[in-house]
Short mmCIF file of C-alpha atoms and ligand atoms in Angstrom, two decimals:
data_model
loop_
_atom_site.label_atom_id
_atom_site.label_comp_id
_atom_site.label_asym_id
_atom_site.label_seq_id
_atom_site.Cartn_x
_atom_site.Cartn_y
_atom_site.Cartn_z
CA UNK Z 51 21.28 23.06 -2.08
CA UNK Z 52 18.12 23.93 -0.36
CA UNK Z 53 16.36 21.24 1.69
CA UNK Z 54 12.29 22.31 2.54
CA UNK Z 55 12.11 20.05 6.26
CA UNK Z 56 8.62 19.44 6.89
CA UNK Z 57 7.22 18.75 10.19
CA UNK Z 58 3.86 18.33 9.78
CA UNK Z 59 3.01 18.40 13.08
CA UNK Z 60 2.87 22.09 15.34
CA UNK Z 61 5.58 21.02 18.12
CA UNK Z 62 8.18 23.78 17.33
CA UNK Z 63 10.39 22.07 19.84
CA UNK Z 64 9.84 18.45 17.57
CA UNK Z 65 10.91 20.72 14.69
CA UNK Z 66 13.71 22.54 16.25
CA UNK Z 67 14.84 18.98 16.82
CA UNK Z 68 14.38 17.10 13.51
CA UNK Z 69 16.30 20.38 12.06
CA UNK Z 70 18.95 19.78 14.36
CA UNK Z 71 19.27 15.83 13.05
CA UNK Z 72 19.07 16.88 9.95
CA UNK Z 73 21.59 19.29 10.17
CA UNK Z 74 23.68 16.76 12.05
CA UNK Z 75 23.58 14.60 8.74
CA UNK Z 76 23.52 17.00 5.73
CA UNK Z 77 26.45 17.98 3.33
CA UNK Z 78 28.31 20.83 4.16
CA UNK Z 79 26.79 22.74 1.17
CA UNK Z 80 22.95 21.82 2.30
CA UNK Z 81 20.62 24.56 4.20
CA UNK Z 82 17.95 22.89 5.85
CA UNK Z 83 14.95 25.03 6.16
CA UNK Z 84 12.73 23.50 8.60
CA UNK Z 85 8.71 24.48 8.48
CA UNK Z 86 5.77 23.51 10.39
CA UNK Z 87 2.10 23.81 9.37
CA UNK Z 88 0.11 26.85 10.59
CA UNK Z 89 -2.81 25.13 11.87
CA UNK Z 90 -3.04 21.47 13.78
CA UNK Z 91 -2.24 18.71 15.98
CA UNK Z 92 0.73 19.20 18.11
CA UNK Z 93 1.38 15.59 17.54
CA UNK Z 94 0.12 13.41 14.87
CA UNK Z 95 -0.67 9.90 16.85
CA UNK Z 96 -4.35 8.82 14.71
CA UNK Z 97 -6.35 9.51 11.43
CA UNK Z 98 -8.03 12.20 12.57
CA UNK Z 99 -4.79 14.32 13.26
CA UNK Z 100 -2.93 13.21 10.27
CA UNK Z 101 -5.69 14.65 7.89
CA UNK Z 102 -5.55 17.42 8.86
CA UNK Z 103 -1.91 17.41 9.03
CA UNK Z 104 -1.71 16.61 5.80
CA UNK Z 105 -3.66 19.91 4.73
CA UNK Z 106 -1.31 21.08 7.02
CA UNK Z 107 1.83 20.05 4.85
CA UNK Z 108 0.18 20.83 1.53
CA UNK Z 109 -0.25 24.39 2.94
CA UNK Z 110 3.98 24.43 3.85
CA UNK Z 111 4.88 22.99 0.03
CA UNK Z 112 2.47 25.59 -1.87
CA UNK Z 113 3.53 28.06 -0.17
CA UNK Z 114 7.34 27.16 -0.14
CA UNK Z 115 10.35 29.48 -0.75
CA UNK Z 116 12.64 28.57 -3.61
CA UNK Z 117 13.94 24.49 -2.65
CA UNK Z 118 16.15 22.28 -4.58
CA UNK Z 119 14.13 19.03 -2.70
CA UNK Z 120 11.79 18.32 0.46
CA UNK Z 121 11.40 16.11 3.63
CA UNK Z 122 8.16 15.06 5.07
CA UNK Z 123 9.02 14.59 9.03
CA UNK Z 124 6.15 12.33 10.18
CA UNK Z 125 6.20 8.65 9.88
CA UNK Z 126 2.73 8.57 8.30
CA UNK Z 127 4.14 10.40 5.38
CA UNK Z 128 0.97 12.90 5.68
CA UNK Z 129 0.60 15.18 2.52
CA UNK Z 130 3.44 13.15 0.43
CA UNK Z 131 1.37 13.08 -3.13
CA UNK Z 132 -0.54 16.39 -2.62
CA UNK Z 133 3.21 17.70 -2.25
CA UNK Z 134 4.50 15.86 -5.21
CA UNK Z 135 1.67 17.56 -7.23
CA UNK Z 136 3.21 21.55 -6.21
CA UNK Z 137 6.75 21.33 -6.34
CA UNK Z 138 9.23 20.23 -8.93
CA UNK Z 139 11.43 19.15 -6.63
CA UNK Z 140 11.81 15.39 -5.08
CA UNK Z 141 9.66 14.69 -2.60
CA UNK Z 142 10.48 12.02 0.17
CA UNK Z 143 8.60 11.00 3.31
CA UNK Z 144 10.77 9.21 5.89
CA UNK Z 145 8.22 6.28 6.04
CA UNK Z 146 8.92 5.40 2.41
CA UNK Z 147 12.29 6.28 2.88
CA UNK Z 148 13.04 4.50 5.55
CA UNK Z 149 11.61 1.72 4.13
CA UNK Z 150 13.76 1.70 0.69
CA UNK Z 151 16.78 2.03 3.12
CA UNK Z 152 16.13 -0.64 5.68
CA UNK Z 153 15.24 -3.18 2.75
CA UNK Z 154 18.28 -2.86 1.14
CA UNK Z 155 20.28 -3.55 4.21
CA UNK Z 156 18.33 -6.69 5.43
CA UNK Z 157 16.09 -9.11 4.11
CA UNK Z 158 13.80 -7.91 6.70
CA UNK Z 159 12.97 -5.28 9.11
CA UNK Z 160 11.01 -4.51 11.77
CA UNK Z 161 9.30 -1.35 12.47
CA UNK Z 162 9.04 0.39 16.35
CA UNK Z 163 6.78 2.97 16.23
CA UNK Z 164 4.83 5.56 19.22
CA UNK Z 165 1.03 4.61 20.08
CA UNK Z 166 0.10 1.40 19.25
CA UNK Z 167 -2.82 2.99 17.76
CA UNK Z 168 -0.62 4.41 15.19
CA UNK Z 169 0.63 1.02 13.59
CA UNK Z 170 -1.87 0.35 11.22
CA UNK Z 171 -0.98 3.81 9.66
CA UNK Z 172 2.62 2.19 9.24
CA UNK Z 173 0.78 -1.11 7.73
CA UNK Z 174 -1.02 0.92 5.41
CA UNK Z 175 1.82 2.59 4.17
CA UNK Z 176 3.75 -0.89 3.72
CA UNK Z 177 0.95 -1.96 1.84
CA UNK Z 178 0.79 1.19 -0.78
CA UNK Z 179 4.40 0.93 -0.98
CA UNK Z 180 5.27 -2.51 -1.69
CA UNK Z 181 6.97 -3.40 1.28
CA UNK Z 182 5.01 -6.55 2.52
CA UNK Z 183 7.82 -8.74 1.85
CA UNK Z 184 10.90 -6.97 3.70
CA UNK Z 185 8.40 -5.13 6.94
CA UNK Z 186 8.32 -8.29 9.17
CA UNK Z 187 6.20 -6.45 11.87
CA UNK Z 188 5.15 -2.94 13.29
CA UNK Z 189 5.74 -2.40 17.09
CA UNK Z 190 3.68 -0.02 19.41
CA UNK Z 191 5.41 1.26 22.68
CA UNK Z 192 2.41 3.63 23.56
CA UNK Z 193 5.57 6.08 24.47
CA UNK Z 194 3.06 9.84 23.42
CA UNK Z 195 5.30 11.57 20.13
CA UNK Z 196 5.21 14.68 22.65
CA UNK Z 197 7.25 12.67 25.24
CA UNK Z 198 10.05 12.33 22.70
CA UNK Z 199 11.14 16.20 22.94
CA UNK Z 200 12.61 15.29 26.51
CA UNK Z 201 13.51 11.65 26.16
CA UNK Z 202 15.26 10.10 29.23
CA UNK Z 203 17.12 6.79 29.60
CA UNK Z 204 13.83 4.93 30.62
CA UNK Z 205 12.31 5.81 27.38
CA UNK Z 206 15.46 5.17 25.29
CA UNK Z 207 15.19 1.89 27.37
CA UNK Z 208 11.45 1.03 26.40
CA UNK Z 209 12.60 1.57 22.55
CA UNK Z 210 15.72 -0.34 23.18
CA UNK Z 211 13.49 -3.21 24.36
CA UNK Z 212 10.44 -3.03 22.15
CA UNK Z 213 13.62 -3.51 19.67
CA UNK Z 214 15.38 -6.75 20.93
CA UNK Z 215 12.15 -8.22 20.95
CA UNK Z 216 11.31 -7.44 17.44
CA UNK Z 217 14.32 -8.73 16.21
CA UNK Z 218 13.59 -12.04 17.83
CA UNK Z 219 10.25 -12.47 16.92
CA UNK Z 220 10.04 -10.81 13.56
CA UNK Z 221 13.45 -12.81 12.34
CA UNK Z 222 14.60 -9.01 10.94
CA UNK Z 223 17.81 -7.86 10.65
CA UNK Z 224 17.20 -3.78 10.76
CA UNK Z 225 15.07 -1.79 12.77
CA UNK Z 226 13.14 1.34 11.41
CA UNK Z 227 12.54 4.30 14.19
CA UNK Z 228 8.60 4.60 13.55
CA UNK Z 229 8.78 8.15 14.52
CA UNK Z 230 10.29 11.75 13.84
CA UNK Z 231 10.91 12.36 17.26
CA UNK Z 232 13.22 9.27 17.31
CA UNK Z 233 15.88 10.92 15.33
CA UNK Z 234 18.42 11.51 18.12
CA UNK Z 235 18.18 8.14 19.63
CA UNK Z 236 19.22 6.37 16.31
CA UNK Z 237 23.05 5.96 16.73
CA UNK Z 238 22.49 5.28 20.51
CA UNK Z 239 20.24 2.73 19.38
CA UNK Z 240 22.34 1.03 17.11
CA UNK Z 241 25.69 1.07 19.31
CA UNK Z 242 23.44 -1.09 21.51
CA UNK Z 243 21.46 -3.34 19.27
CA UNK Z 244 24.05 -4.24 17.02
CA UNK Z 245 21.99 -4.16 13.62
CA UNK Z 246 21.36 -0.92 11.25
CA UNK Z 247 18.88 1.01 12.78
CA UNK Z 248 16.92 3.32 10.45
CA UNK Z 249 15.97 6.69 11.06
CA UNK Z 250 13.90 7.85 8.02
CA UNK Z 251 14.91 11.89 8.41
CA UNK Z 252 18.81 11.12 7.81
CA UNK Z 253 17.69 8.81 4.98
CA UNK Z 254 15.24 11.39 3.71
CA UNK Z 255 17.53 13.94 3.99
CA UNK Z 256 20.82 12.14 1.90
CA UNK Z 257 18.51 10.58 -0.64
CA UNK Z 258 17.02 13.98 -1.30
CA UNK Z 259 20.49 15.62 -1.65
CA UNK Z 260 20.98 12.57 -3.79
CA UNK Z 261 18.07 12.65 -6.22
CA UNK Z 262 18.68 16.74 -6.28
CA UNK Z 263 22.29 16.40 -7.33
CA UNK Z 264 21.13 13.94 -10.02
CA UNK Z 265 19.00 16.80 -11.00
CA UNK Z 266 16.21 14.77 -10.79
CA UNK Z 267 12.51 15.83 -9.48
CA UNK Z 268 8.96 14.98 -9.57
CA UNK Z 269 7.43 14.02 -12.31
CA UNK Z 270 4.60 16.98 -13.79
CA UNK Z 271 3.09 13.97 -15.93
CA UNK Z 272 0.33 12.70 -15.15
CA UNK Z 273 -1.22 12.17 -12.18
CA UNK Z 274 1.81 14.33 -10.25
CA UNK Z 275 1.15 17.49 -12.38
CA UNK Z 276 0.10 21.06 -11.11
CA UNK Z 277 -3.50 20.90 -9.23
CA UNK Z 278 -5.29 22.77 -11.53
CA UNK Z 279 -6.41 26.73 -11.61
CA UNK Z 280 -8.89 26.97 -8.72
CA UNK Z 281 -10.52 28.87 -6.45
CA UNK Z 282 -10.27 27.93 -3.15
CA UNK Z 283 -12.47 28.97 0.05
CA UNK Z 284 -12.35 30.01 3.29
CA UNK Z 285 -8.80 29.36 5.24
CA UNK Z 286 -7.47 27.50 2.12
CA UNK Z 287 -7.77 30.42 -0.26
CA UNK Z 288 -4.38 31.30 -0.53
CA UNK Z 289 -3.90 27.53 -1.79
CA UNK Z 290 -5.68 27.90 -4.87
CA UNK Z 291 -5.07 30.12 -7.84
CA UNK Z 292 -7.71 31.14 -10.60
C1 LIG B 489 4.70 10.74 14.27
C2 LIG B 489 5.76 11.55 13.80
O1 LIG B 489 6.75 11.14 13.19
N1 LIG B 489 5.43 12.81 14.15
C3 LIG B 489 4.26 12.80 14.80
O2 LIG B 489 3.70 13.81 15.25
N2 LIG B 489 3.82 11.52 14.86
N3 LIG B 489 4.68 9.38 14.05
C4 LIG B 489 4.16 8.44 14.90
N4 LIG B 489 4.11 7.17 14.47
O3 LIG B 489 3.79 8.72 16.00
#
């Protein structure tokens, strides 16, 4: 089985890093083919930079090689329909993912995410996926995604913290990772706080090995089927077909 690893952003250390977790965490029998966009943000920490991430991810899954399912590696879940609408294969976005997981392991969880300025992306996403009864808060630590590719004990720390205190005041028993470029930290994390701790690309990545096996994919009904014939211009031109 094939797995198509998206980072949408252009750090090629942050995806040499979420390949490497989700290597860590795959079945023996799963190649993980880990992508990143050809244009963007080197980080995706506002609205701005997840637009045009999310071109950036639409680009990656149009112009895939053969894949049996794929990942979206950003917490906003940038480009997750527009990929639904050119592949066959399930689609998951380690937000959503993350979410499914951590709600069926507590009655509620709390979310610890980068920027602050990135946490009403995360409420946003609760929102369009149902989630407003299990996500008992979102959690800046204003730690830059960029600063997770060489993450030292005081930033583990901060997270750690930002944590404990969510647990307390939110009432949740699970914490989702809010980021990517948290990946590595998760069992760390855990051993310490004592409760699951949720890192949406090792979710992503054994639901999509799950729905795959099941031999299930996206739907091409509806509102999920192929874009259709187009011509595209300028830089997107090789996106559209006529
Ligand atoms: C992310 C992420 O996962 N990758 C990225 O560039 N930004 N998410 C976040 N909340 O900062």
């Amino acid at each position: 089985m094939r797995i198509l690893l998206v980072n949408p952003n252009t750090s090629a250390a942050m995806t040499a890093g979420i390949a490497a977790a989700a290597r860590a965490i795959a079945a023996p029998g799963t190649e993980i083919l880990a992508v990143q966009p050809s244009f963007g943000p080197r980080s995706i920490e506002g609205h701005f930079e997840e637009t045009i991430a999310a071109a950036g991810v639409a680009e990656q899954v149009r112009l895939a090689a053969p894949h049996d399912a794929v990942v979206i590696a950003c917490f906003g879940d940038p480009g997750l329909e527009a990929a639904r609408e050119v592949t066959s294969a399930p689609v998951l976005g380690i937000a959503e993912a993350a979410f499914h997981a951590a709600s069926m392991l507590a009655t509620g969880f709390s979310v610890v995410t980068t920027m602050t300025r990135t946490c009403v992306i995360a409420e946003r996403l609760v929102h369009r996926y149902g989630f407003e009864r299990s996500c008992r808060g979102i959690h800046g630590t204003d730690i830059p995604v960029l600063d997770l590719e060489h993450c030292g004990p005081e930033t583990v720390a901060r997270i750690e913290a930002a944590a404990r205190a969510a647990l307390e005041r939110d009432r949740s028993g699970a914490i989702v990772l809010g980021c990517a470029g948290m990946a590595a930290l998760c069992s760390t994390l855990q051993q310490r706080l004592g409760v699951p701790v949720i890192d949406g690309v090792a979710v992503a990545v054994k639901f999509a090995e799950g729905l795959a096996a099941l031999g299930l994919g996206t739907s091409r009904h509806g509102d999920y089927a192929p874009p259709l014939p187009k011509v595209y211009e300028g830089w997107a031109a090789p996106l559209g077909s006529a």
